[in-house]
PDB file of C-alpha atoms in Angstrom:
ATOM      1  CA  MET Y 145      59.211 147.955  93.621  1.00 50.00           C
ATOM      2  CA  ALA Y 146      56.800 149.250  91.212  1.00 69.00           C
ATOM      3  CA  PRO Y 147      58.220 148.430  87.773  1.00 79.00           C
ATOM      4  CA  LEU Y 148      57.698 152.358  86.420  1.00 84.00           C
ATOM      5  CA  VAL Y 149      60.437 153.213  89.134  1.00 85.00           C
ATOM      6  CA  GLU Y 150      62.355 150.431  88.764  1.00 85.00           C
ATOM      7  CA  ALA Y 151      62.965 151.537  85.332  1.00 87.00           C
ATOM      8  CA  LEU Y 152      63.537 154.882  85.889  1.00 89.00           C
ATOM      9  CA  GLN Y 153      66.123 153.614  88.024  1.00 87.00           C
ATOM     10  CA  TRP Y 154      67.932 151.416  85.803  1.00 88.00           C
ATOM     11  CA  PHE Y 155      67.474 154.194  82.766  1.00 90.00           C
ATOM     12  CA  ILE Y 156      69.397 156.648  84.993  1.00 89.00           C
ATOM     13  CA  ARG Y 157      71.986 154.089  85.863  1.00 86.00           C
ATOM     14  CA  VAL Y 158      72.621 153.244  81.954  1.00 87.00           C
ATOM     15  CA  ALA Y 159      73.061 157.196  81.138  1.00 86.00           C
ATOM     16  CA  GLU Y 160      75.561 157.257  83.728  1.00 81.00           C
ATOM     17  CA  CYS Y 161      77.550 154.260  82.946  1.00 80.00           C
ATOM     18  CA  GLY Y 162      76.655 153.911  79.396  1.00 83.00           C
ATOM     19  CA  SER Y 163      76.324 150.352  79.438  1.00 84.00           C
ATOM     20  CA  PHE Y 164      73.479 148.163  79.596  1.00 86.00           C
ATOM     21  CA  SER Y 165      76.062 145.226  81.060  1.00 86.00           C
ATOM     22  CA  ALA Y 166      77.209 147.189  83.833  1.00 84.00           C
ATOM     23  CA  VAL Y 167      73.460 148.151  85.064  1.00 85.00           C
ATOM     24  CA  ALA Y 168      72.410 144.497  84.844  1.00 85.00           C
ATOM     25  CA  ARG Y 169      75.597 143.254  86.809  1.00 83.00           C
ATOM     26  CA  GLU Y 170      74.596 146.045  89.903  1.00 78.00           C
ATOM     27  CA  ALA Y 171      70.949 144.653  89.648  1.00 78.00           C
ATOM     28  CA  MET Y 172      71.642 141.299  89.483  1.00 81.00           C
ATOM     29  CA  THR Y 173      69.500 140.372  86.209  1.00 85.00           C
ATOM     30  CA  SER Y 174      69.762 140.070  82.712  1.00 88.00           C
ATOM     31  CA  GLN Y 175      71.041 142.963  79.938  1.00 87.00           C
ATOM     32  CA  VAL Y 176      67.535 141.747  78.330  1.00 90.00           C
ATOM     33  CA  MET Y 177      65.709 142.681  81.126  1.00 89.00           C
ATOM     34  CA  VAL Y 178      67.289 145.951  81.281  1.00 89.00           C
ATOM     35  CA  GLY Y 179      66.848 146.695  77.736  1.00 88.00           C
ATOM     36  CA  ARG Y 180      62.999 145.531  77.939  1.00 90.00           C
ATOM     37  CA  ARG Y 181      62.483 148.271  81.166  1.00 89.00           C
ATOM     38  CA  ILE Y 182      64.396 151.271  78.973  1.00 90.00           C
ATOM     39  CA  SER Y 183      61.887 150.353  76.098  1.00 91.00           C
ATOM     40  CA  MET Y 184      58.946 150.171  78.642  1.00 90.00           C
ATOM     41  CA  LEU Y 185      59.661 154.166  79.278  1.00 91.00           C
ATOM     42  CA  GLU Y 186      59.778 154.777  75.904  1.00 91.00           C
ATOM     43  CA  ALA Y 187      56.377 153.239  74.782  1.00 91.00           C
ATOM     44  CA  HIS Y 188      54.891 154.624  77.780  1.00 89.00           C
ATOM     45  CA  PHE Y 189      56.212 158.273  77.114  1.00 90.00           C
ATOM     46  CA  ARG Y 190      56.500 157.877  73.259  1.00 91.00           C
ATOM     47  CA  VAL Y 191      59.625 159.176  73.161  1.00 91.00           C
ATOM     48  CA  ALA Y 192      63.402 157.892  71.796  1.00 92.00           C
ATOM     49  CA  LEU Y 193      65.640 158.205  75.088  1.00 92.00           C
ATOM     50  CA  LEU Y 194      68.891 156.586  73.699  1.00 91.00           C
ATOM     51  CA  ARG Y 195      70.949 156.308  70.441  1.00 88.00           C
ATOM     52  CA  ARG Y 196      72.097 152.684  70.422  1.00 80.00           C
ATOM     53  CA  SER Y 197      74.985 151.016  68.275  1.00 74.00           C
ATOM     54  CA  THR Y 198      77.013 148.417  68.678  1.00 67.00           C
ATOM     55  CA  ARG Y 199      79.929 150.049  70.089  1.00 71.00           C
ATOM     56  CA  SER Y 200      77.984 152.812  72.448  1.00 73.00           C
ATOM     57  CA  LEU Y 201      75.133 154.458  73.839  1.00 82.00           C
ATOM     58  CA  ALA Y 202      74.241 157.928  74.071  1.00 87.00           C
ATOM     59  CA  LEU Y 203      71.256 159.974  74.992  1.00 90.00           C
ATOM     60  CA  THR Y 204      68.698 161.495  72.418  1.00 91.00           C
ATOM     61  CA  GLU Y 205      68.088 165.207  72.957  1.00 90.00           C
ATOM     62  CA  ASP Y 206      64.825 163.878  74.557  1.00 90.00           C
ATOM     63  CA  GLY Y 207      66.729 161.482  76.765  1.00 90.00           C
ATOM     64  CA  VAL Y 208      68.417 163.892  78.167  1.00 89.00           C
ATOM     65  CA  ALA Y 209      65.860 166.172  79.424  1.00 89.00           C
ATOM     66  CA  PHE Y 210      64.048 162.813  80.466  1.00 90.00           C
ATOM     67  CA  LEU Y 211      67.030 162.100  82.646  1.00 87.00           C
ATOM     68  CA  ALA Y 212      66.523 165.257  84.664  1.00 83.00           C
ATOM     69  CA  HIS Y 213      62.692 164.611  85.237  1.00 85.00           C
ATOM     70  CA  ALA Y 214      63.730 160.662  86.033  1.00 87.00           C
ATOM     71  CA  ARG Y 215      66.068 161.662  88.963  1.00 79.00           C
ATOM     72  CA  ARG Y 216      64.014 164.195  90.544  1.00 78.00           C
ATOM     73  CA  ILE Y 217      61.144 161.823  90.365  1.00 83.00           C
ATOM     74  CA  VAL Y 218      63.150 158.849  91.767  1.00 80.00           C
ATOM     75  CA  ARG Y 219      64.587 161.211  94.581  1.00 73.00           C
ATOM     76  CA  GLU Y 220      61.205 161.946  95.607  1.00 75.00           C
ATOM     77  CA  PHE Y 221      60.064 158.820  95.888  1.00 78.00           C
ATOM     78  CA  GLU Y 222      63.441 157.280  97.595  1.00 70.00           C
ATOM     79  CA  ALA Y 223      62.448 160.161 100.229  1.00 66.00           C
ATOM     80  CA  MET Y 224      58.674 159.439 100.585  1.00 71.00           C
ATOM     81  CA  GLU Y 225      59.775 155.678 100.615  1.00 67.00           C
ATOM     82  CA  ALA Y 226      62.268 156.646 103.460  1.00 63.00           C
ATOM     83  CA  ASP Y 227      59.706 158.897 105.395  1.00 62.00           C
ATOM     84  CA  LEU Y 228      56.753 156.158 105.152  1.00 63.00           C
ATOM     85  CA  HIS Y 229      59.474 153.144 106.758  1.00 58.00           C
ATOM     86  CA  SER Y 230      60.731 155.688 109.168  1.00 56.00           C
ATOM     87  CA  GLY Y 231      59.844 155.454 112.935  1.00 53.00           C
ATOM     88  CA  GLU Y 232      59.784 152.456 114.789  1.00 45.00           C
ATOM     89  CA  ARG Y 233      60.506 149.995 112.248  1.00 52.00           C
ATOM     90  CA  GLY Y 234      63.621 152.085 111.332  1.00 61.00           C
ATOM     91  CA  TYR Y 235      65.113 153.586 108.059  1.00 75.00           C
ATOM     92  CA  SER Y 236      65.888 150.558 105.348  1.00 79.00           C
ATOM     93  CA  GLY Y 237      67.318 150.206 102.273  1.00 83.00           C
ATOM     94  CA  HIS Y 238      70.886 149.433 100.407  1.00 87.00           C
ATOM     95  CA  VAL Y 239      74.054 151.668 100.342  1.00 90.00           C
ATOM     96  CA  ARG Y 240      77.442 151.117  98.577  1.00 89.00           C
ATOM     97  CA  ILE Y 241      80.438 152.458  99.640  1.00 93.00           C
ATOM     98  CA  GLY Y 242      83.836 152.655  97.926  1.00 91.00           C
ATOM     99  CA  THR Y 243      86.715 152.768 100.251  1.00 91.00           C
ATOM    100  CA  THR Y 244      90.160 151.942 101.156  1.00 89.00           C
ATOM    101  CA  ASN Y 245      91.455 148.330 101.826  1.00 90.00           C
ATOM    102  CA  THR Y 246      92.267 149.709 105.339  1.00 89.00           C
ATOM    103  CA  PHE Y 247      89.548 151.697 106.165  1.00 91.00           C
ATOM    104  CA  GLY Y 248      87.102 149.390 104.705  1.00 91.00           C
ATOM    105  CA  CYS Y 249      88.339 146.206 106.993  1.00 90.00           C
ATOM    106  CA  HIS Y 250      87.920 148.974 110.402  1.00 91.00           C
ATOM    107  CA  LEU Y 251      84.393 149.152 108.646  1.00 93.00           C
ATOM    108  CA  ALA Y 252      83.690 145.813 108.765  1.00 93.00           C
ATOM    109  CA  ARG Y 253      84.859 144.785 112.165  1.00 92.00           C
ATOM    110  CA  LYS Y 254      82.156 147.965 113.626  1.00 93.00           C
ATOM    111  CA  LEU Y 255      79.212 146.991 110.736  1.00 93.00           C
ATOM    112  CA  PRO Y 256      77.826 144.745 113.817  1.00 93.00           C
ATOM    113  CA  GLU Y 257      77.281 147.549 116.045  1.00 92.00           C
ATOM    114  CA  PHE Y 258      76.023 149.276 113.035  1.00 93.00           C
ATOM    115  CA  HIS Y 259      73.300 146.872 112.288  1.00 92.00           C
ATOM    116  CA  LEU Y 260      71.991 146.766 116.202  1.00 90.00           C
ATOM    117  CA  HIS Y 261      70.856 150.166 115.456  1.00 88.00           C
ATOM    118  CA  HIS Y 262      69.860 150.001 111.749  1.00 89.00           C
ATOM    119  CA  PRO Y 263      68.862 146.686 111.007  1.00 90.00           C
ATOM    120  CA  GLY Y 264      67.199 147.791 107.857  1.00 87.00           C
ATOM    121  CA  ILE Y 265      70.035 149.034 106.271  1.00 90.00           C
ATOM    122  CA  THR Y 266      72.535 146.585 104.010  1.00 91.00           C
ATOM    123  CA  VAL Y 267      75.579 148.034 103.529  1.00 93.00           C
ATOM    124  CA  GLU Y 268      77.945 146.669 100.069  1.00 91.00           C
ATOM    125  CA  MET Y 269      81.316 147.804 100.290  1.00 91.00           C
ATOM    126  CA  LEU Y 270      84.025 148.074  97.130  1.00 89.00           C
ATOM    127  CA  LEU Y 271      87.476 147.809  98.599  1.00 89.00           C
ATOM    128  CA  GLY Y 272      90.520 149.032  96.671  1.00 85.00           C
ATOM    129  CA  ASP Y 273      93.178 151.592  97.252  1.00 80.00           C
ATOM    130  CA  GLY Y 274      93.232 153.116  93.679  1.00 76.00           C
ATOM    131  CA  PHE Y 275      91.174 155.737  92.580  1.00 71.00           C
ATOM    132  CA  VAL Y 276      87.191 154.560  92.752  1.00 71.00           C
ATOM    133  CA  HIS Y 277      83.964 156.482  90.292  1.00 73.00           C
ATOM    134  CA  LEU Y 278      81.241 157.558  91.829  1.00 76.00           C
ATOM    135  CA  VAL Y 279      79.041 157.523  88.940  1.00 70.00           C
ATOM    136  CA  GLU Y 280      80.794 154.738  87.021  1.00 69.00           C
ATOM    137  CA  ASP Y 281      80.976 152.465  90.111  1.00 73.00           C
ATOM    138  CA  GLY Y 282      77.569 152.800  90.942  1.00 77.00           C
ATOM    139  CA  LEU Y 283      78.447 154.072  94.247  1.00 85.00           C
ATOM    140  CA  ASP Y 284      76.424 156.312  96.900  1.00 88.00           C
ATOM    141  CA  LEU Y 285      79.820 157.537  98.827  1.00 92.00           C
ATOM    142  CA  ALA Y 286      83.298 157.134  98.637  1.00 90.00           C
ATOM    143  CA  MET Y 287      86.083 157.724 100.904  1.00 89.00           C
ATOM    144  CA  ARG Y 288      89.180 159.391  99.194  1.00 86.00           C
ATOM    145  CA  THR Y 289      92.922 160.109 100.165  1.00 82.00           C
ATOM    146  CA  GLY Y 290      94.943 163.149  98.705  1.00 77.00           C
ATOM    147  CA  GLN Y 291      93.414 166.060  97.540  1.00 77.00           C
ATOM    148  CA  VAL Y 292      89.784 165.998  95.614  1.00 76.00           C
ATOM    149  CA  ASN Y 293      89.722 168.294  92.964  1.00 73.00           C
ATOM    150  CA  GLU Y 294      86.309 167.181  90.788  1.00 73.00           C
ATOM    151  CA  THR Y 295      83.530 169.662  90.715  1.00 71.00           C
ATOM    152  CA  THR Y 296      81.297 166.874  90.099  1.00 75.00           C
ATOM    153  CA  VAL Y 297      81.649 165.879  93.959  1.00 80.00           C
ATOM    154  CA  VAL Y 298      81.003 166.851  97.519  1.00 86.00           C
ATOM    155  CA  ALA Y 299      83.964 165.990  99.431  1.00 86.00           C
ATOM    156  CA  ARG Y 300      84.012 166.414 103.317  1.00 88.00           C
ATOM    157  CA  HIS Y 301      87.482 166.433 105.205  1.00 87.00           C
ATOM    158  CA  LEU Y 302      87.201 164.451 107.925  1.00 86.00           C
ATOM    159  CA  GLY Y 303      90.669 164.984 109.301  1.00 86.00           C
ATOM    160  CA  ASP Y 304      94.446 164.374 108.014  1.00 89.00           C
ATOM    161  CA  VAL Y 305      95.755 160.718 109.117  1.00 89.00           C
ATOM    162  CA  PRO Y 306      99.349 160.631 110.837  1.00 90.00           C
ATOM    163  CA  ARG Y 307     101.783 157.835 109.325  1.00 92.00           C
ATOM    164  CA  TYR Y 308     103.997 155.654 110.884  1.00 94.00           C
ATOM    165  CA  LEU Y 309     107.133 154.549 109.518  1.00 96.00           C
ATOM    166  CA  VAL Y 310     107.694 150.756 110.898  1.00 97.00           C
ATOM    167  CA  ALA Y 311     109.769 147.857 110.076  1.00 97.00           C
ATOM    168  CA  SER Y 312     109.793 144.129 111.571  1.00 97.00           C
ATOM    169  CA  PRO Y 313     112.213 143.249 114.564  1.00 97.00           C
ATOM    170  CA  ALA Y 314     113.468 140.934 112.113  1.00 96.00           C
ATOM    171  CA  TYR Y 315     114.616 143.059 109.293  1.00 97.00           C
ATOM    172  CA  LEU Y 316     115.766 145.593 111.543  1.00 97.00           C
ATOM    173  CA  GLU Y 317     118.023 142.393 113.094  1.00 96.00           C
ATOM    174  CA  ARG Y 318     119.389 141.316 109.417  1.00 96.00           C
ATOM    175  CA  CYS Y 319     119.709 144.996 108.072  1.00 95.00           C
ATOM    176  CA  GLY Y 320     120.334 147.709 110.939  1.00 95.00           C
ATOM    177  CA  THR Y 321     117.882 150.574 112.080  1.00 96.00           C
ATOM    178  CA  PRO Y 322     118.054 153.827 110.160  1.00 95.00           C
ATOM    179  CA  LEU Y 323     118.847 156.319 112.787  1.00 94.00           C
ATOM    180  CA  SER Y 324     118.319 159.715 110.614  1.00 93.00           C
ATOM    181  CA  ILE Y 325     116.046 160.024 107.672  1.00 92.00           C
ATOM    182  CA  ASN Y 326     119.066 160.207 105.249  1.00 91.00           C
ATOM    183  CA  ASP Y 327     119.501 156.504 106.187  1.00 94.00           C
ATOM    184  CA  LEU Y 328     116.332 155.371 104.530  1.00 94.00           C
ATOM    185  CA  GLN Y 329     117.934 156.017 101.515  1.00 90.00           C
ATOM    186  CA  PHE Y 330     120.345 152.789 102.002  1.00 92.00           C
ATOM    187  CA  HIS Y 331     117.677 150.792 103.025  1.00 95.00           C
ATOM    188  CA  ASN Y 332     114.778 148.216 101.187  1.00 95.00           C
ATOM    189  CA  CYS Y 333     111.552 150.039 101.157  1.00 95.00           C
ATOM    190  CA  VAL Y 334     108.473 148.506 100.570  1.00 94.00           C
ATOM    191  CA  LEU Y 335     106.650 150.686  98.428  1.00 91.00           C
ATOM    192  CA  PHE Y 336     103.050 151.679  98.160  1.00 86.00           C
ATOM    193  CA  SER Y 337     102.628 152.409  94.025  1.00 78.00           C
ATOM    194  CA  TYR Y 338     100.299 152.765  90.784  1.00 60.00           C
ATOM    195  CA  GLY Y 339     103.012 151.994  88.381  1.00 53.00           C
ATOM    196  CA  THR Y 340     105.767 154.835  89.250  1.00 54.00           C
ATOM    197  CA  THR Y 341     108.931 154.133  89.118  1.00 51.00           C
ATOM    198  CA  ARG Y 342     110.490 156.715  91.555  1.00 61.00           C
ATOM    199  CA  GLN Y 343     109.066 157.086  95.492  1.00 83.00           C
ATOM    200  CA  VAL Y 344     109.861 159.969  97.228  1.00 86.00           C
ATOM    201  CA  TRP Y 345     108.369 160.071 101.066  1.00 88.00           C
ATOM    202  CA  THR Y 346     108.435 163.587 102.204  1.00 87.00           C
ATOM    203  CA  ILE Y 347     109.703 163.502 106.101  1.00 91.00           C
ATOM    204  CA  ASP Y 348     110.503 166.537 108.260  1.00 92.00           C
ATOM    205  CA  GLY Y 349     109.630 168.587 105.111  1.00 88.00           C
ATOM    206  CA  GLU Y 350     112.425 166.956 102.712  1.00 89.00           C
ATOM    207  CA  PRO Y 351     111.858 164.767 100.028  1.00 89.00           C
ATOM    208  CA  ILE Y 352     113.363 161.508 100.280  1.00 89.00           C
ATOM    209  CA  ARG Y 353     113.784 159.370  97.591  1.00 90.00           C
ATOM    210  CA  VAL Y 354     113.652 155.792  98.504  1.00 92.00           C
ATOM    211  CA  SER Y 355     113.888 152.619  96.514  1.00 90.00           C
ATOM    212  CA  GLY Y 356     113.159 148.617  97.229  1.00 91.00           C
ATOM    213  CA  THR Y 357     112.683 145.118  95.761  1.00 92.00           C
ATOM    214  CA  TYR Y 358     109.102 145.119  96.419  1.00 92.00           C
ATOM    215  CA  ARG Y 359     105.982 147.210  95.416  1.00 90.00           C
ATOM    216  CA  THR Y 360     102.112 146.659  95.672  1.00 91.00           C
ATOM    217  CA  ASN Y 361      99.177 148.376  94.761  1.00 87.00           C
ATOM    218  CA  SER Y 362      97.394 147.122  98.107  1.00 89.00           C
ATOM    219  CA  SER Y 363      97.859 148.397 101.308  1.00 90.00           C
ATOM    220  CA  LEU Y 364      97.277 145.149 102.840  1.00 92.00           C
ATOM    221  CA  ALA Y 365     100.131 143.151 100.818  1.00 94.00           C
ATOM    222  CA  GLN Y 366     102.241 146.030 101.968  1.00 94.00           C
ATOM    223  CA  HIS Y 367     101.465 145.231 105.677  1.00 95.00           C
ATOM    224  CA  GLU Y 368     101.905 141.753 105.330  1.00 96.00           C
ATOM    225  CA  ALA Y 369     105.278 142.298 103.168  1.00 96.00           C
ATOM    226  CA  VAL Y 370     106.789 144.596 105.928  1.00 97.00           C
ATOM    227  CA  ARG Y 371     105.229 142.481 109.156  1.00 96.00           C
ATOM    228  CA  ASN Y 372     107.215 139.468 107.680  1.00 96.00           C
ATOM    229  CA  GLY Y 373     110.650 141.096 107.191  1.00 95.00           C
ATOM    230  CA  ALA Y 374     110.409 142.437 103.522  1.00 95.00           C
ATOM    231  CA  GLY Y 375     111.941 146.097 104.468  1.00 96.00           C
ATOM    232  CA  ILE Y 376     110.758 149.313 105.707  1.00 97.00           C
ATOM    233  CA  SER Y 377     107.366 151.089 104.842  1.00 96.00           C
ATOM    234  CA  LEU Y 378     105.443 153.900 105.634  1.00 93.00           C
ATOM    235  CA  PHE Y 379     101.458 153.264 106.510  1.00 93.00           C
ATOM    236  CA  ALA Y 380      98.461 155.029 108.067  1.00 90.00           C
ATOM    237  CA  TYR Y 381      99.118 154.832 111.503  1.00 90.00           C
ATOM    238  CA  PHE Y 382      95.907 152.745 112.750  1.00 89.00           C
ATOM    239  CA  GLN Y 383      96.901 150.227 109.961  1.00 91.00           C
ATOM    240  CA  VAL Y 384     100.000 149.298 112.158  1.00 94.00           C
ATOM    241  CA  GLU Y 385      99.427 150.688 115.706  1.00 91.00           C
ATOM    242  CA  GLU Y 386      98.236 147.231 117.206  1.00 92.00           C
ATOM    243  CA  ASP Y 387     101.455 145.752 115.602  1.00 95.00           C
ATOM    244  CA  VAL Y 388     103.808 148.196 117.348  1.00 96.00           C
ATOM    245  CA  ARG Y 389     101.999 147.681 120.641  1.00 95.00           C
ATOM    246  CA  ALA Y 390     102.597 144.095 120.264  1.00 96.00           C
ATOM    247  CA  GLY Y 391     106.362 143.917 119.475  1.00 96.00           C
ATOM    248  CA  ARG Y 392     105.421 142.779 115.632  1.00 97.00           C
ATOM    249  CA  LEU Y 393     106.244 145.860 114.150  1.00 97.00           C
ATOM    250  CA  VAL Y 394     108.702 148.411 115.493  1.00 97.00           C
ATOM    251  CA  ARG Y 395     108.318 152.359 114.862  1.00 96.00           C
ATOM    252  CA  LEU Y 396     111.367 154.018 113.393  1.00 96.00           C
ATOM    253  CA  LEU Y 397     112.297 158.120 113.612  1.00 95.00           C
ATOM    254  CA  PRO Y 398     109.272 158.365 116.011  1.00 92.00           C
ATOM    255  CA  ASN Y 399     110.230 162.046 116.290  1.00 92.00           C
ATOM    256  CA  ALA Y 400     110.556 163.099 112.322  1.00 92.00           C
ATOM    257  CA  LYS Y 401     107.542 164.776 111.147  1.00 92.00           C
ATOM    258  CA  ILE Y 402     106.064 162.841 108.322  1.00 91.00           C
ATOM    259  CA  GLU Y 403     103.438 163.965 105.960  1.00 85.00           C
ATOM    260  CA  PRO Y 404      99.828 163.321 106.687  1.00 87.00           C
ATOM    261  CA  VAL Y 405      97.258 162.206 103.995  1.00 85.00           C
ATOM    262  CA  PRO Y 406      93.946 163.957 103.626  1.00 88.00           C
ATOM    263  CA  PHE Y 407      91.270 161.910 104.391  1.00 89.00           C
ATOM    264  CA  TYR Y 408      87.468 162.692 102.583  1.00 89.00           C
ATOM    265  CA  VAL Y 409      84.243 161.351 102.129  1.00 90.00           C
ATOM    266  CA  THR Y 410      82.680 162.268  98.860  1.00 89.00           C
ATOM    267  CA  TYR Y 411      79.242 161.757  97.338  1.00 86.00           C
ATOM    268  CA  PRO Y 412      77.942 163.179  94.071  1.00 80.00           C
ATOM    269  CA  ALA Y 413      77.173 166.689  93.875  1.00 75.00           C
ATOM    270  CA  ARG Y 414      73.587 168.151  93.238  1.00 66.00           C
ATOM    271  CA  GLN Y 415      71.977 165.315  94.685  1.00 66.00           C
ATOM    272  CA  THR Y 416      69.844 164.864  97.385  1.00 70.00           C
ATOM    273  CA  LEU Y 417      70.862 162.245  99.787  1.00 78.00           C
ATOM    274  CA  PRO Y 418      68.476 159.712 100.707  1.00 82.00           C
ATOM    275  CA  ALA Y 419      68.162 158.929 104.795  1.00 82.00           C
ATOM    276  CA  ARG Y 420      69.892 155.773 104.407  1.00 86.00           C
ATOM    277  CA  THR Y 421      72.949 157.042 102.764  1.00 89.00           C
ATOM    278  CA  ARG Y 422      73.058 160.237 105.444  1.00 88.00           C
ATOM    279  CA  ILE Y 423      72.836 157.283 108.176  1.00 91.00           C
ATOM    280  CA  VAL Y 424      75.607 155.571 106.670  1.00 93.00           C
ATOM    281  CA  MET Y 425      77.711 158.662 105.940  1.00 92.00           C
ATOM    282  CA  ASN Y 426      76.837 160.124 109.950  1.00 91.00           C
ATOM    283  CA  TRP Y 427      78.652 156.359 110.946  1.00 93.00           C
ATOM    284  CA  ILE Y 428      81.231 156.629 108.511  1.00 92.00           C
ATOM    285  CA  ILE Y 429      82.512 160.047 109.636  1.00 90.00           C
ATOM    286  CA  GLY Y 430      82.299 159.428 113.060  1.00 89.00           C
ATOM    287  CA  GLU Y 431      84.588 155.993 112.899  1.00 90.00           C
ATOM    288  CA  ALA Y 432      87.157 158.172 110.815  1.00 88.00           C
ATOM    289  CA  GLU Y 433      87.074 161.228 113.233  1.00 83.00           C
ATOM    290  CA  GLY Y 434      87.247 158.611 115.936  1.00 82.00           C
ATOM    291  CA  LEU Y 435      90.537 156.989 114.336  1.00 82.00           C
ATOM    292  CA  ILE Y 436      92.132 160.385 113.661  1.00 80.00           C
ATOM    293  CA  GLY Y 437      91.197 161.736 116.830  1.00 68.00           C
ATOM    294  CA  LYS Y 438      93.152 159.178 118.766  1.00 56.00           C
ATOM    295  CA  THR Y 439      96.339 161.076 117.711  1.00 55.00           C
ATOM    296  CA  GLN Y 440      95.422 164.821 117.997  1.00 49.00           C
TER     297      GLN Y 440
END
């Protein structure tokens, strides 16, 4: 890639992250190289873009104006590159996705098929069940559960994911099977949590306070614990339906109405998506809607 265009891309990310080191990690280079590219821009355009201190980076007034131009130039460059490399060779480039552990595992299983159709596009997935930051984490797309209230992102609602209440046969043999939603208060529940001490599940329109001896911020660890007899828990249906069919887990209170989880794909607002990102987004949308549509 031309050094000037690369320098513009790195400057944009430095402005977004406020950190040379974060951009260096993304680009798999050194902080010194990132600094040199920014200095090259400042020398080329004869303007100071950043105020540097030992603790922080901040855009100068000229830097703010320069950032808008840099973003427009990079978008046009990427669009030109995509057009020139489309056709017989297909689209190419790198796309970074932030997604939940469970849905990320599903996408990973489907990647070989995606790459059969789009061999020039490389995909990088940042997996985690917590909140992801599109800009700070340098993501092109991010999957979100729950309501999206930010004004800085565009959110496309993919549907509401049904949830199953499940436990292992070993746990039910040892502790009994709940016959009503109120029985859950007397069972050991495996809790998905980010530090909150109270857990409330909404079932049949009623808030049910539950508790247990194990809580985690990982849906994968939660799944393993329940599958091995630690207690009862709630999961996105597609995470546990295979275990239910195989008898490794038992679906509890199947007639109860459990509050589903809204699912979104998001991308930065006021940004034109490159063709490669739109291709990946359309693939994600198809996979998500396929999963959700199975139960509707």
